[in-house]
PDB file of C-alpha atoms in Angstrom:
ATOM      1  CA  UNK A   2     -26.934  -8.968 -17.011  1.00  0.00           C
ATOM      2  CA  UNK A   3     -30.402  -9.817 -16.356  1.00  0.00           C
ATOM      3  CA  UNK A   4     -33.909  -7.940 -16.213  1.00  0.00           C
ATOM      4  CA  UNK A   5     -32.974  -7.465 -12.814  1.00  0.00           C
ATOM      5  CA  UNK A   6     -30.178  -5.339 -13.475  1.00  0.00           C
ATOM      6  CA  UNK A   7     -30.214  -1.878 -12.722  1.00  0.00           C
ATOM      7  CA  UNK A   8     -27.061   0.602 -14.074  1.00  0.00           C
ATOM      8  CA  UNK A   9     -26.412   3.818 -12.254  1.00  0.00           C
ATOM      9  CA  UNK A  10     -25.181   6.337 -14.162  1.00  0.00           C
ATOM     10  CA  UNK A  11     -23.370   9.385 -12.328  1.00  0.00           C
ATOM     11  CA  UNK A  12     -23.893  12.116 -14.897  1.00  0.00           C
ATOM     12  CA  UNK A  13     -27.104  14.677 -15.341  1.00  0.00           C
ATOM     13  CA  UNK A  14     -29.949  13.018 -17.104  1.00  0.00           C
ATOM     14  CA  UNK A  15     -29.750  15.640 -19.988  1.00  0.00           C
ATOM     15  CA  UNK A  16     -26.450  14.283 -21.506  1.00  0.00           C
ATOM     16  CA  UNK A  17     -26.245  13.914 -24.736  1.00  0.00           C
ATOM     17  CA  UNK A  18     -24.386  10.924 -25.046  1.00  0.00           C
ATOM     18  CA  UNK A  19     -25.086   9.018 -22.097  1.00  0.00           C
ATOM     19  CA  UNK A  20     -29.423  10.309 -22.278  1.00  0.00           C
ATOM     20  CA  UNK A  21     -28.805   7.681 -25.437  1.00  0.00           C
ATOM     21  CA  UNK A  22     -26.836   5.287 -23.692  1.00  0.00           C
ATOM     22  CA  UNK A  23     -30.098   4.946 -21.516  1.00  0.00           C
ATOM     23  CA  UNK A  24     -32.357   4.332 -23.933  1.00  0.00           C
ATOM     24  CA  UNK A  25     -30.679   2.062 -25.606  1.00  0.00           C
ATOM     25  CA  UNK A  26     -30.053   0.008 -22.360  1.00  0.00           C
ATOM     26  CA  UNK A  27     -33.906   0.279 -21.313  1.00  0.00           C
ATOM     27  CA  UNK A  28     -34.845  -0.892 -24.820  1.00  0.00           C
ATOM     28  CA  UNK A  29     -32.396  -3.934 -24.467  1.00  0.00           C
ATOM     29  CA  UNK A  30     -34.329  -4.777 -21.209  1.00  0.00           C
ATOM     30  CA  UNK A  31     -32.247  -3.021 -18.606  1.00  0.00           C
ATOM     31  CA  UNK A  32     -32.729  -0.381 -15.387  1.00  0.00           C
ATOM     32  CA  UNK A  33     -31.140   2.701 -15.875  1.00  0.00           C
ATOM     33  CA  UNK A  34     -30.898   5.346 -13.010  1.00  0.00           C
ATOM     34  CA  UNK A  35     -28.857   8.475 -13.430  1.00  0.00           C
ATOM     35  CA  UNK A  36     -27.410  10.116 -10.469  1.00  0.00           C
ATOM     36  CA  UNK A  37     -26.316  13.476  -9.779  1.00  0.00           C
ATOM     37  CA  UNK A  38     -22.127  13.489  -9.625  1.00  0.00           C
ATOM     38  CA  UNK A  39     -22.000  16.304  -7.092  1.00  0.00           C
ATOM     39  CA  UNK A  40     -24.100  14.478  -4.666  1.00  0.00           C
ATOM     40  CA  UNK A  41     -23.458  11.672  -2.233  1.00  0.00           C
ATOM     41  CA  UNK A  42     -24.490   8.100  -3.258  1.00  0.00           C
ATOM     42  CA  UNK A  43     -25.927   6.359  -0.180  1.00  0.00           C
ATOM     43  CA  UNK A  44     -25.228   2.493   0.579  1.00  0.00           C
ATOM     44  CA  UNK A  45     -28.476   1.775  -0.284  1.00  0.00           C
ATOM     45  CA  UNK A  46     -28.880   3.354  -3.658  1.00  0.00           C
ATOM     46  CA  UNK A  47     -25.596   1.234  -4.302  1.00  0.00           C
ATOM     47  CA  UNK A  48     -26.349  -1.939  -3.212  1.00  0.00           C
ATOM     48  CA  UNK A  49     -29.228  -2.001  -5.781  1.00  0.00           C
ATOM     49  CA  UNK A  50     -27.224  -1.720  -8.369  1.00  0.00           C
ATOM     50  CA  UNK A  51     -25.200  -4.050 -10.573  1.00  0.00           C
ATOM     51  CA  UNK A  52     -22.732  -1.932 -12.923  1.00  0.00           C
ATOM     52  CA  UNK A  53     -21.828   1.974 -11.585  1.00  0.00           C
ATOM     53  CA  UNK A  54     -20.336   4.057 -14.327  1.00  0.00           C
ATOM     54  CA  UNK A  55     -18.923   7.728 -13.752  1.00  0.00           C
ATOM     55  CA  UNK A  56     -18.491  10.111 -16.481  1.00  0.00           C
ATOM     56  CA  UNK A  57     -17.562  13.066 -14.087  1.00  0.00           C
ATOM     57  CA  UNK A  58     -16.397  12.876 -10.603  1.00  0.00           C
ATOM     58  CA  UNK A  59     -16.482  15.373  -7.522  1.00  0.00           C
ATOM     59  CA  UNK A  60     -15.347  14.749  -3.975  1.00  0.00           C
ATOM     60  CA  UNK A  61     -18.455  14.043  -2.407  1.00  0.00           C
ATOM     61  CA  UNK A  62     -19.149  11.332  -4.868  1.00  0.00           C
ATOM     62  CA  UNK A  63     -15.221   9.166  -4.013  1.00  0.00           C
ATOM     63  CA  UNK A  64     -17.016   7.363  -0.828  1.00  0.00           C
ATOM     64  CA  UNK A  65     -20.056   5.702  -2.952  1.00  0.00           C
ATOM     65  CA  UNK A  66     -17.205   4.661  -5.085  1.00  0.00           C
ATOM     66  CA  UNK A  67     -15.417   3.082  -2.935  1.00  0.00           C
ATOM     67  CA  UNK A  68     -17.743   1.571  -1.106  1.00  0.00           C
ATOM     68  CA  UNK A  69     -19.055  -0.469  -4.355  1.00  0.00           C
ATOM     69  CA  UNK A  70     -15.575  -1.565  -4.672  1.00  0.00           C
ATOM     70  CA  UNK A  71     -15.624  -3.173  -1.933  1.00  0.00           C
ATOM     71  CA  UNK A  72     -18.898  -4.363  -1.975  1.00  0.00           C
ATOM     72  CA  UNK A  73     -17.687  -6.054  -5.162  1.00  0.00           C
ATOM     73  CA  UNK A  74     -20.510  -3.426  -7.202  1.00  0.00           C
ATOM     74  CA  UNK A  75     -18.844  -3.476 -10.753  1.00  0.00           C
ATOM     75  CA  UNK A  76     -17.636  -0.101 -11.292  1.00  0.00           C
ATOM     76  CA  UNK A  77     -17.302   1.324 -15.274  1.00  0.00           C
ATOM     77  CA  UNK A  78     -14.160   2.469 -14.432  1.00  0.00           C
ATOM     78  CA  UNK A  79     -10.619   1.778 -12.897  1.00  0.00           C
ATOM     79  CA  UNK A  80     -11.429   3.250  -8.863  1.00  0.00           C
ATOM     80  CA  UNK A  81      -7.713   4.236  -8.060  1.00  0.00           C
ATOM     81  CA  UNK A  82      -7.398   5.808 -11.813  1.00  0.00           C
ATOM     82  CA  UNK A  83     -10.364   7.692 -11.205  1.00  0.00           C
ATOM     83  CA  UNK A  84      -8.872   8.797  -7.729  1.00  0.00           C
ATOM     84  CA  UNK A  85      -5.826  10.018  -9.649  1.00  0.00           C
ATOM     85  CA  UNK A  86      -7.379  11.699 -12.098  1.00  0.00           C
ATOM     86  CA  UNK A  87     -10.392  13.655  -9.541  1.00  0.00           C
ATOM     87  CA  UNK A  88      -7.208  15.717  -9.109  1.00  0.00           C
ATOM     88  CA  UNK A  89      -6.668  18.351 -11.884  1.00  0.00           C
ATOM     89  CA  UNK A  90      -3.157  18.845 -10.783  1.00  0.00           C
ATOM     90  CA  UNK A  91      -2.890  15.558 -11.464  1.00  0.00           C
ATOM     91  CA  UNK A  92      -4.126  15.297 -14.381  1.00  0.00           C
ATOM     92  CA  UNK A  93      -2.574  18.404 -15.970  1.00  0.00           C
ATOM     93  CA  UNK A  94       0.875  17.359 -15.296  1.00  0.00           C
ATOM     94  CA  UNK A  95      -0.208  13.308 -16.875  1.00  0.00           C
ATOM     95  CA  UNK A  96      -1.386  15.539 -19.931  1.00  0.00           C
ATOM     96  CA  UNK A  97       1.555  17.620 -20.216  1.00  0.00           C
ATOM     97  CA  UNK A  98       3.919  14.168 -19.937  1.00  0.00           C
ATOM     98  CA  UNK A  99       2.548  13.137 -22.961  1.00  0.00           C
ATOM     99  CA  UNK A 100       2.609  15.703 -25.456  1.00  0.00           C
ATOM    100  CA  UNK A 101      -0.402  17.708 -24.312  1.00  0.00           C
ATOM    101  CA  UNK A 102      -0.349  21.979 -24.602  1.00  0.00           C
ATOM    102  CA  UNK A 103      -2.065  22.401 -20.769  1.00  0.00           C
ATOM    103  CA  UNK A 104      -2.005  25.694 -19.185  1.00  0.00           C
ATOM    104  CA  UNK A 105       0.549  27.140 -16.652  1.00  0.00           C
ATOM    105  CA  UNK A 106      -0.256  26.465 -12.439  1.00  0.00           C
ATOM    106  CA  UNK A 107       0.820  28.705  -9.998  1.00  0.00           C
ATOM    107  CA  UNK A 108       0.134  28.765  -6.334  1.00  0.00           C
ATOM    108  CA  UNK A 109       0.527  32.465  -6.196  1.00  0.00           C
ATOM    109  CA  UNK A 110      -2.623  34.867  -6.601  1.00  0.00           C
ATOM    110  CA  UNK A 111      -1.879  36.433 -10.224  1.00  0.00           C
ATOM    111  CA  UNK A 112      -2.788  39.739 -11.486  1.00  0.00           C
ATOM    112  CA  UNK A 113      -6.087  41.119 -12.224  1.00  0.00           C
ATOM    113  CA  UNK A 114      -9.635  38.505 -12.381  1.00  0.00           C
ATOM    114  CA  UNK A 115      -8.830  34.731 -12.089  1.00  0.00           C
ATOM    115  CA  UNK A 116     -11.147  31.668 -10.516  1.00  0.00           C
ATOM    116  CA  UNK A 117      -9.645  30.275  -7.762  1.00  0.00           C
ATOM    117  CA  UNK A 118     -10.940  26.572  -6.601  1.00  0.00           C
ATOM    118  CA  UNK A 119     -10.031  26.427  -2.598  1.00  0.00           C
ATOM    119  CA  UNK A 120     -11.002  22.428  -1.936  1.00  0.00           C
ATOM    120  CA  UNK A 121      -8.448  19.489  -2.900  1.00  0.00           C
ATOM    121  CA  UNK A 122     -10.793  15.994  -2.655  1.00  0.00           C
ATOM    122  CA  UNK A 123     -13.793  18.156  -0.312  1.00  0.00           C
ATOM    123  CA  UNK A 124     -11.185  19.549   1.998  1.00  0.00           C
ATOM    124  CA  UNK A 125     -10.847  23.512   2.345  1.00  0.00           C
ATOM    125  CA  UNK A 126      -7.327  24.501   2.023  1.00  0.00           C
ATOM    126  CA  UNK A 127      -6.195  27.652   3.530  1.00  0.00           C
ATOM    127  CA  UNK A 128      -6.653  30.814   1.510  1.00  0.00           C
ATOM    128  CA  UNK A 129      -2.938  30.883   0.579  1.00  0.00           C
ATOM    129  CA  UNK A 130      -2.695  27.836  -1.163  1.00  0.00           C
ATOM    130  CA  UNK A 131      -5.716  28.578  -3.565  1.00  0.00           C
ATOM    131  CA  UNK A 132      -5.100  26.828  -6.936  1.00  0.00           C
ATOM    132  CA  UNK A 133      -5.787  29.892  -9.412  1.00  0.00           C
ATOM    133  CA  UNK A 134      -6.276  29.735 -13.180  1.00  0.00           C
ATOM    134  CA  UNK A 135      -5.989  33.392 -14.766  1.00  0.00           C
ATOM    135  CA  UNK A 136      -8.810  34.684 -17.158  1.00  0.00           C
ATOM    136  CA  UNK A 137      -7.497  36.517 -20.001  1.00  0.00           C
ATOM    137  CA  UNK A 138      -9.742  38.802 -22.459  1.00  0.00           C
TER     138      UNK A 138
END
């Protein structure tokens, strides 16, 4: 990479680890730009770039990243992985495969106070098929 180059980074400018990474990429002669990971990147904002790294992912953000893959925009990491993985479901059951204690999923509403999330990749699902995770005191 050049002067030139300018890294996005799609995590809140007060991380702890990545707030570092910056610095140490601005001292070494290098652009850094943080961008929130809950809010759409625009075409524009990605074509300036020349590396894209996510740390988290949300729905609205999948569309920026697949645009720089096909612009050819270096991405940090693997776009279909990251895909996979936007899906907790997903990823629970990948966890579970090998070796990992995750908690149980249920598509029925349990007992007493849970959070439900009601959108699968931005799209509402209908109120029966809320994903619910208990809370247990």
């Amino acid at each position: 990479m050049d002067e030139d180059s300018c890294i996005g980074l799609l995590c809140k400018d007060d991380q702890p680890v990545f707030t570092i990474v910056a610095e140490q990429l601005r001292d070494a002669g290098l652009a850094v730009q943080f961008f929130d990971p809950r809010a759409e990147l625009s075409s524009i904002q990605i074509d300036d770039l020349s590396l894209l790294v996510n740390k988290q992912v949300f729905p609205q953000i999948l569309p920026g990243l697949r645009y720089a893959r096909q612009t050819e925009t270096p991405l940090w990491n693997n776009l279909p992985a990251t895909i996979a993985f936007s899906s907790r479901l997903i990823g629970l059951t990948a966890l579970e495969a090998v070796g990992f204690r995750t908690p149980p999923v249920r598509f029925e509403k349990p007992e007493g106070e849970y959070v439900a999330k009601d959108f699968l990749f931005g799209m509402a699902l209908p109120n029966s098929t809320r994903v619910g995770i208990s809370i247990k005191s």
